Amino acid sequence: MGLRQSGVAAIMTRTPDQTAPSRALHVITWGCQMNVYDSARMGDVLRPLGYQPVDTPDTADMIILNTCHIRDRAAEKVFSELGRLRLIKETRKAEGQQTIIAVAGCVAQAEGQEILARAPYVDIVLGPQTYHRLPEMVARAARAGNAVIETDFPTEQKFDFLPEAEAPQTPGNYTAFLTIQEGCDKFCSFCVVPYTRGAESSRSVQSVLAEARRMAQSGVREISLLGQNVNAYHGEGPDGTVWDLTHLAYALAEIPGLSRIRYTTSHPRDMNDALIAAHRDLPELMPFLHLPVQSGSDRILRAMNRGHTADEYRDLVHRLRAAKPDLALSSDFIIGHPGETDEDFEATMQLVRDVGFALAYSFKYSPRPGTPAAGAPLQVPEDVKDARLQALQKLLREQQDAFNASMVGKTVPVLFTGKGRKPGQIAGRSPWLQPVHVIGPDRLIGQTVPVRITERLTNSLGGILEEENVYA
Ligand code: 5AD
Ligand code: SF4
């Protein structure tokens, strides 16, 4: 399904290792949360070599671009960034300093050879499955004048070769991402993920639980389990049997300190009765589910190879809400998939009206070279896509605003994760992932406390501490 896009973020990871010679590492991350997680782990594997994170490329001994290929002009963005980095590399070279430039992630996987041909100053090209081999690649790149390219899908599992993550991952100290599954076997017509991330594979239960325990010990209260098809998780359990996501969620809920569990991204086809029941029975599972539907037209869903109809999705939502009445849903939509008619688009609008989404992401279809839909006849003209996207986004925005407005007057548990933007404010998240701000003492950061919601702001909520006297 791909994962939520995070925009561009420079990743600051670990404290320096005092024993190795000190070198500066700058990582630029595009794309989904899994890339954010991967960037942090690349920082982990490079730390024993003395690499410490810095937040600008100008002084970096190594620069990694962790790229995304899901939509838009991904490769062009990478080449334009590389042009900028080339100048930095040349300036530093004139000063007698070496700069290693690495391109990682899904563009590297899809267009590795092209990158080396067009940007010969790139030293390392590595796909998402090979970043545990980075230290060896860095050594080779530093020695040889030749670029190192590693874009095969190795037989060993990278998670078995990565050092243990000691500290929580981004986005903060109290919330963390944890990758449990990678890759996809669904082959939706439009999607590049099965080609860049490879076949579905799941981490072992033991390694997931060990990482989650370390996170909890270092203060993490909320874990977001990541996977391109996270609810297809099937990891080897400690008893030799295969565990599914439900089984894993129950085990995670036992870890002291972990009070919130989320998972993303799910495929409707992999939502089963046990997982639905867990939303009813396991209080740690947050009542917010990202469940992309992509389209509300059966014809387009079939062309997309999604493996379900619009009514099957409606029925699934119905069963989820029967189990957990306050469950809110978010989704992804693709507008203008090849063959999409006005009637198909209207079916998508109708599905949105029927379901009601708390949050949604909608994109114009963007042909990905090598995917079945890219070569399909009946591509939809850009202006038609634009008009449809605008209409859909207006409806989705209304639903999001209505959902947020429905919180006003309610008391909700908020996990505070940091200071707010204004003096005296602290900020956190509701169970439905809404940012919430209150005036309150810093010592509540890291705790989950009841907040009465008093106002809806554009993309967040304002509230007051329910038991103000207790927390004053
Ligand atoms: N064009 C537009 N959107 C796409 N997505 C995936 N591939 C494409 C594409 N070729 C969207 C899907 C997916 C989300 C992560 O990105 O909606 O769920
Ligand atoms: Fe998701 Fe389909 Fe892409 Fe797999 S192929 S990652 S299910 S959109």
mmCIF file of C-alpha atoms in Angstrom, residues 308 351 401:
data_model
loop_
_atom_site.group_PDB
_atom_site.id
_atom_site.type_symbol
_atom_site.label_atom_id
_atom_site.label_comp_id
_atom_site.label_asym_id
_atom_site.label_seq_id
_atom_site.Cartn_x
_atom_site.Cartn_y
_atom_site.Cartn_z
ATOM 1 C CA HIS A 308 -12.209 -6.318 -3.576
ATOM 2 C CA LEU A 351 -18.197 5.810 -1.370
ATOM 3 C CA ASP A 401 -13.370 19.353 9.512
#
